Short mmCIF file of C-alpha atoms and ligand atoms in Angstrom, two decimals:
data_model
loop_
_atom_site.label_atom_id
_atom_site.label_comp_id
_atom_site.label_asym_id
_atom_site.label_seq_id
_atom_site.Cartn_x
_atom_site.Cartn_y
_atom_site.Cartn_z
CA MET A 1 0.00 0.00 0.00
CA ARG A 2 1.23 3.47 -0.86
CA PRO A 3 1.57 6.03 1.97
CA VAL A 4 -1.16 8.66 2.06
CA VAL A 5 -0.10 12.31 1.73
CA TRP A 6 -2.55 15.07 2.65
CA ILE A 7 -1.78 18.18 0.59
CA THR A 8 -3.27 21.05 2.55
CA ARG A 9 -3.37 23.68 -0.26
CA GLN A 10 -3.79 23.65 -4.03
CA LEU A 11 -0.22 23.54 -5.34
CA VAL A 12 0.73 24.11 -8.99
CA ALA A 13 -0.63 21.29 -11.16
CA PRO A 14 2.69 19.59 -12.09
CA VAL A 15 3.52 19.30 -8.39
CA MET A 16 0.12 17.83 -7.55
CA GLU A 17 0.59 15.32 -10.38
CA ALA A 18 4.13 14.40 -9.32
CA VAL A 19 3.05 13.75 -5.72
CA ALA A 20 0.06 11.72 -6.90
CA ALA A 21 2.36 9.61 -9.08
CA GLU A 22 4.20 8.37 -5.98
CA PHE A 23 1.67 8.54 -3.18
CA ASP A 24 -2.03 8.25 -2.50
CA VAL A 25 -3.09 11.83 -2.17
CA ILE A 26 -5.88 13.66 -0.36
CA THR A 27 -6.29 17.28 -1.41
CA ASN A 28 -8.04 20.28 0.05
CA GLU A 29 -10.37 21.06 -2.83
CA THR A 30 -11.61 24.32 -1.29
CA ASP A 31 -8.04 25.62 -0.76
CA VAL A 32 -9.34 27.25 2.43
CA VAL A 33 -6.59 27.37 5.07
CA MET A 34 -7.00 24.38 7.36
CA ASP A 35 -7.32 25.32 11.03
CA GLY A 36 -5.98 23.28 13.95
CA ASP A 37 -9.05 21.09 14.38
CA THR A 38 -9.17 20.32 10.66
CA LEU A 39 -5.48 19.45 10.59
CA VAL A 40 -5.92 17.16 13.59
CA ALA A 41 -8.87 15.41 11.95
CA ALA A 42 -6.88 15.04 8.71
CA SER A 43 -3.91 13.54 10.52
CA HIS A 44 -5.95 10.40 11.29
CA ALA A 45 -6.28 9.70 7.58
CA CYS A 46 -2.70 10.24 6.36
CA ASP A 47 0.90 9.24 6.89
CA ALA A 48 2.34 12.57 5.75
CA MET A 49 1.24 16.14 5.31
CA LEU A 50 2.53 18.53 2.68
CA ILE A 51 1.73 21.92 4.17
CA CYS A 52 2.31 25.61 3.43
CA HIS A 53 3.24 28.43 5.78
CA SER A 54 -0.48 29.24 6.02
CA GLU A 55 -1.10 26.20 8.24
CA LEU A 56 -0.26 26.79 11.89
CA ILE A 57 1.18 23.72 13.57
CA THR A 58 1.28 24.90 17.17
CA ALA A 59 2.33 22.78 20.15
CA GLU A 60 -1.34 22.43 21.01
CA VAL A 61 -2.10 21.05 17.53
CA VAL A 62 0.94 18.75 17.59
CA ALA A 63 -0.22 17.27 20.89
CA ARG A 64 -3.48 16.20 19.22
CA LEU A 65 -2.08 14.88 15.91
CA SER A 66 -2.66 11.22 15.17
CA PRO A 67 0.31 8.86 15.75
CA ARG A 68 -0.28 7.80 12.12
CA LEU A 69 1.23 11.09 10.91
CA LYS A 70 4.97 10.54 10.49
CA ILE A 71 6.24 13.50 8.53
CA ILE A 72 5.29 17.12 7.79
CA ALA A 73 6.91 18.33 4.56
CA ASN A 74 6.77 22.11 4.35
CA TYR A 75 6.28 23.82 1.02
CA SER A 76 8.29 26.77 2.38
CA VAL A 77 11.74 27.58 3.64
CA GLY A 78 10.44 29.48 6.68
CA VAL A 79 9.09 27.22 9.40
CA ASP A 80 8.03 29.73 12.03
CA HIS A 81 4.47 28.36 11.62
CA VAL A 82 5.56 24.95 12.96
CA ASP A 83 6.49 24.20 16.55
CA LEU A 84 9.58 22.18 15.76
CA ALA A 85 10.34 21.25 19.36
CA ALA A 86 6.83 19.84 19.80
CA CYS A 87 7.15 17.84 16.56
CA GLN A 88 10.52 16.51 17.65
CA ALA A 89 9.11 15.47 21.01
CA ARG A 90 6.36 13.51 19.21
CA GLY A 91 8.86 11.99 16.76
CA ILE A 92 7.30 13.76 13.75
CA VAL A 93 9.86 14.53 11.06
CA VAL A 94 9.70 18.07 9.64
CA THR A 95 11.33 19.24 6.40
CA ASN A 96 11.45 22.53 4.47
CA THR A 97 12.51 23.74 1.00
CA PRO A 98 15.71 25.78 1.24
CA ASP A 99 17.84 26.99 -1.70
CA VAL A 100 15.23 26.79 -4.43
CA LEU A 101 13.48 30.04 -3.55
CA SER A 102 16.51 32.23 -2.90
CA ASP A 103 16.58 33.81 -6.38
CA ALA A 104 12.86 34.56 -6.43
CA THR A 105 12.84 36.03 -2.93
CA ALA A 106 15.94 38.14 -3.58
CA GLU A 107 14.20 39.46 -6.70
CA ILE A 108 11.24 40.53 -4.59
CA SER A 109 13.57 42.24 -2.09
CA MET A 110 15.11 44.17 -4.98
CA LEU A 111 11.68 44.96 -6.40
CA LEU A 112 10.55 46.28 -3.01
CA LEU A 113 13.66 48.41 -2.74
CA LEU A 114 13.24 49.89 -6.19
CA GLY A 115 9.47 50.22 -5.88
CA ALA A 116 9.64 51.99 -2.53
CA ALA A 117 12.59 54.25 -3.35
CA ARG A 118 11.30 55.21 -6.80
CA ARG A 119 7.66 55.65 -5.71
CA ALA A 120 6.28 52.92 -7.97
CA TYR A 121 2.90 52.77 -6.23
CA GLU A 122 2.25 56.50 -6.53
CA GLY A 123 3.39 56.55 -10.15
CA ASP A 124 1.30 53.56 -11.15
CA ARG A 125 -1.75 55.02 -9.44
CA MET A 126 -1.28 58.41 -11.15
CA VAL A 127 -1.23 56.86 -14.62
CA ARG A 128 -4.12 54.44 -13.99
CA GLN A 129 -6.34 57.10 -12.47
CA GLY A 130 -5.77 59.55 -15.31
CA LEU A 131 -4.09 62.00 -12.94
CA TRP A 132 -0.93 62.31 -15.03
CA THR A 133 -1.47 65.68 -16.62
CA THR A 134 2.03 67.04 -17.05
CA TRP A 135 5.67 66.02 -17.00
CA GLY A 136 7.69 68.22 -14.66
CA PRO A 137 11.19 68.35 -13.22
CA THR A 138 9.83 67.96 -9.70
CA LEU A 139 7.25 65.30 -10.53
CA MET A 140 7.49 62.46 -8.03
CA ASN A 141 11.21 62.67 -7.36
CA GLY A 142 12.33 59.50 -5.63
CA ILE A 143 15.48 58.25 -3.96
CA GLN A 144 18.16 56.83 -6.25
CA VAL A 145 19.11 53.28 -5.37
CA THR A 146 22.33 53.09 -7.36
CA GLY A 147 25.44 53.50 -5.26
CA LYS A 148 23.65 53.57 -1.89
CA ARG A 149 24.75 51.70 1.23
CA LEU A 150 22.48 48.67 1.61
CA GLY A 151 22.16 46.85 4.93
CA ILE A 152 21.05 43.23 4.83
CA VAL A 153 19.75 41.67 8.02
CA GLY A 154 20.38 37.93 7.69
CA MET A 155 23.13 36.87 5.31
CA GLY A 156 21.71 33.44 4.55
CA ARG A 157 20.94 32.16 1.07
CA VAL A 158 18.47 34.92 0.17
CA GLY A 159 20.69 37.65 1.63
CA GLN A 160 23.65 36.38 -0.37
CA VAL A 161 21.72 36.46 -3.66
CA LEU A 162 20.37 39.91 -2.83
CA ALA A 163 23.92 41.16 -2.16
CA LYS A 164 24.95 39.90 -5.60
CA ARG A 165 21.99 41.56 -7.34
CA ALA A 166 22.46 44.81 -5.40
CA ARG A 167 26.08 44.95 -6.50
CA GLY A 168 24.71 45.30 -10.03
CA PHE A 169 23.31 48.60 -8.76
CA GLU A 170 26.76 49.48 -7.43
CA MET A 171 25.45 49.33 -3.88
CA GLU A 172 27.85 49.07 -0.95
CA ILE A 173 26.85 45.97 1.01
CA HIS A 174 26.74 45.86 4.81
CA TYR A 175 25.19 43.05 6.82
CA HIS A 176 24.33 41.76 10.25
CA ASN A 177 24.16 38.05 10.92
CA ARG A 178 24.72 35.82 13.92
CA ARG A 179 28.25 35.32 12.61
CA PRO A 180 30.23 36.62 9.62
CA VAL A 181 29.93 34.55 6.46
CA ASP A 182 32.86 33.49 4.30
CA ASP A 183 34.08 36.57 2.45
CA ALA A 184 34.14 34.59 -0.81
CA LEU A 185 30.33 34.33 -0.59
CA VAL A 186 29.83 38.08 -0.13
CA PRO A 187 32.98 39.71 -1.50
CA GLY A 188 33.64 43.14 -0.05
CA ALA A 189 30.57 43.14 2.21
CA VAL A 190 31.05 44.76 5.62
CA TYR A 191 30.02 42.66 8.63
CA HIS A 192 28.40 44.38 11.61
CA PRO A 193 28.30 42.36 14.84
CA THR A 194 25.31 44.36 16.07
CA LEU A 195 22.06 45.41 14.43
CA GLN A 196 22.56 48.92 15.76
CA SER A 197 25.95 49.30 14.09
CA LEU A 198 24.46 48.04 10.80
CA MET A 199 21.47 50.35 10.91
CA GLN A 200 23.59 53.38 11.76
CA SER A 201 25.81 52.68 8.74
CA VAL A 202 23.34 52.30 5.88
CA GLU A 203 20.75 54.25 3.92
CA MET A 204 18.61 51.30 2.88
CA LEU A 205 17.81 48.17 4.86
CA SER A 206 16.47 44.79 3.76
CA LEU A 207 15.16 42.16 6.17
CA ASN A 208 16.06 38.65 5.05
CA CYS A 209 16.30 36.67 8.28
CA PRO A 210 13.97 34.05 9.77
CA ALA A 211 11.34 34.94 12.36
CA THR A 212 12.49 33.57 15.71
CA PRO A 213 11.91 34.71 19.30
CA GLU A 214 15.21 36.66 18.97
CA THR A 215 14.26 38.50 15.76
CA GLU A 216 10.59 39.16 16.60
CA ARG A 217 9.89 42.94 16.40
CA MET A 218 13.57 43.67 15.82
CA MET A 219 12.33 46.72 13.91
CA ASN A 220 10.73 48.78 16.67
CA ALA A 221 10.42 52.41 17.82
CA GLU A 222 13.99 52.40 19.12
CA SER A 223 15.79 50.50 16.38
CA LEU A 224 14.03 52.28 13.50
CA HIS A 225 15.68 55.48 14.72
CA TRP A 226 19.11 53.90 14.36
CA LEU A 227 18.55 54.35 10.63
CA PRO A 228 19.36 57.83 9.32
CA ARG A 229 16.42 60.10 8.54
CA GLY A 230 15.13 59.41 5.02
CA ALA A 231 16.10 55.72 4.99
CA VAL A 232 14.27 53.05 3.00
CA LEU A 233 13.23 49.77 4.66
CA VAL A 234 12.09 46.60 2.90
CA ASN A 235 10.79 43.30 4.27
CA ALA A 236 10.48 40.13 2.21
CA ALA A 237 11.04 37.84 5.20
CA ARG A 238 8.31 37.76 7.85
CA GLY A 239 5.91 40.39 9.22
CA ARG A 240 6.70 39.49 12.80
CA LEU A 241 10.15 41.04 12.45
CA VAL A 242 8.49 44.45 12.50
CA ASP A 243 6.53 46.38 15.12
CA GLU A 244 4.06 47.67 12.55
CA ASP A 245 2.77 50.55 14.69
CA ALA A 246 6.33 51.83 15.12
CA LEU A 247 7.00 51.57 11.38
CA ILE A 248 3.76 53.38 10.55
CA ALA A 249 4.74 56.20 12.93
CA ALA A 250 8.23 56.40 11.36
CA LEU A 251 6.72 56.50 7.85
CA ARG A 252 4.26 59.22 8.86
CA SER A 253 7.02 61.33 10.43
CA GLY A 254 9.26 60.86 7.38
CA HIS A 255 12.04 59.34 9.47
CA ILE A 256 11.62 56.33 7.20
CA ALA A 257 11.15 57.89 3.76
CA ALA A 258 9.63 54.77 2.19
CA ALA A 259 9.01 51.11 2.89
CA GLY A 260 8.49 48.09 0.67
CA LEU A 261 6.57 45.28 2.34
CA ASP A 262 5.79 41.76 1.13
CA CYS A 263 5.09 40.37 4.62
CA PHE A 264 2.79 41.44 7.43
CA VAL A 265 1.97 40.48 10.98
CA THR A 266 -1.55 39.57 9.85
CA GLU A 267 -1.80 37.62 6.63
CA PRO A 268 -3.75 37.63 4.45
CA GLY A 269 -4.94 41.22 4.46
CA GLY A 270 -2.02 43.06 6.02
CA ASN A 271 -2.30 46.14 8.19
CA PRO A 272 -4.79 48.61 6.61
CA ALA A 273 -2.82 51.54 8.03
CA PHE A 274 -0.05 50.82 5.48
CA ALA A 275 -2.54 51.05 2.62
CA ALA A 276 -3.39 54.59 3.68
CA LEU A 277 0.23 55.72 3.22
CA ASP A 278 1.62 56.82 -0.14
CA ASN A 279 5.20 56.05 0.83
CA VAL A 280 4.67 52.30 1.11
CA PHE A 281 4.95 49.81 -1.76
CA LEU A 282 2.90 46.74 -0.91
CA LEU A 283 2.85 43.15 -2.16
CA PRO A 284 0.80 40.15 -0.91
CA HIS A 285 3.61 37.79 0.21
CA LEU A 286 4.85 37.03 -3.31
CA GLY A 287 8.48 36.32 -2.35
CA SER A 288 8.71 32.85 -3.85
CA SER A 289 5.83 33.22 -6.29
CA THR A 290 7.29 32.46 -9.69
CA HIS A 291 6.23 29.51 -11.85
CA GLU A 292 9.77 28.18 -11.72
CA THR A 293 10.20 28.47 -7.97
CA ARG A 294 6.80 27.17 -6.94
CA PHE A 295 7.50 24.10 -9.11
CA ALA A 296 10.97 23.68 -7.64
CA MET A 297 9.60 23.99 -4.08
CA GLY A 298 7.16 21.18 -4.86
CA GLN A 299 9.91 18.97 -6.24
CA ARG A 300 11.99 19.57 -3.15
CA ALA A 301 9.11 18.80 -0.77
CA LEU A 302 8.31 15.66 -2.76
CA ALA A 303 11.96 14.54 -2.68
CA ASN A 304 11.87 14.84 1.11
CA LEU A 305 8.73 12.69 1.31
CA THR A 306 10.14 10.13 -1.11
CA ALA A 307 13.38 9.84 0.85
CA TYR A 308 11.54 9.44 4.14
CA PHE A 309 9.27 6.66 2.89
CA GLN A 310 12.21 4.90 1.23
CA GLY A 311 13.90 4.82 4.62
CA GLU A 312 16.53 7.40 3.68
CA PRO A 313 17.28 10.66 5.51
CA PRO A 314 15.30 13.51 3.90
CA ARG A 315 17.74 16.11 2.58
CA ASP A 316 15.97 18.99 4.30
CA ARG A 317 15.11 17.38 7.61
CA LEU A 318 14.89 19.97 10.39
CA VAL A 319 13.86 17.65 13.24
C1 LIG B 401 8.76 30.69 2.52
O1 LIG B 401 9.10 29.70 1.87
O2 LIG B 401 9.09 30.82 3.70
C2 LIG B 401 7.93 31.72 1.84
O3 LIG B 401 7.69 32.80 2.66
C3 LIG B 401 6.63 31.11 1.32
O4 LIG B 401 6.00 30.45 2.34
#
């Protein structure tokens, strides 16, 4: 008998087909996010779950999961939605999909940076709404990205790709990370052992680190003022890294000139206060959303499931 895999969201068709070619599959036809009770009920009917970051696997949920469930394969690199310690304690294997989404997510970081600094939202709105009546030397002047000092918080895979792309814009790269990375991976980048030192040294800042208890609300009323007045901040990582009220206040006061946000504390929907600000460029968590990457993420999640059920160590096993 083939193991049963419950796929909690509608993934791109080739991924669904590839999983169904190897496993018996149960799908969530409605694509509505499955809450804790629904996940617990589903766990009695499957050996594995292929989940997205939209499904919250809290310790309370893990405690109620059926012993039949052996492995949770995440269709994401971030796993802040899964209580890993609780899974480990129950002997449930958890995997993620690193590497394959670094290019796509770095692209979105760059897009946020350019969109925020060059006022893409205001410009797009002006043309669409028929409000573009004249060209003028002072029309919608933005902040030039080329040659600026860019701070990257989190020099993991995404941060490293972003550094490479930003160098194409002749940006000077600074970063903060738990420890310095090999200089060959980020040639010429300046390491800052503290977040404060990084933020005081740059004009633009990109968040590319995981959400953990240590990084939660790392952007707050105090730290945002470590950035110089007129700085640009972008977040393609996780909303929880930011105290949104503090960022909104800094955007209103002009201390932060512009922000580009792909992630929010509350998803979907985001914080409506951002939508009321012209100096924010907003996206609905599109970091990894390219055809190529969403396919590659599926292949990686499937490879982890295949390895597990063949008795081999899954490549991306976290616990
Ligand atoms: C990730 O992989 O962490 C992306 O944010 C999509 O979930």
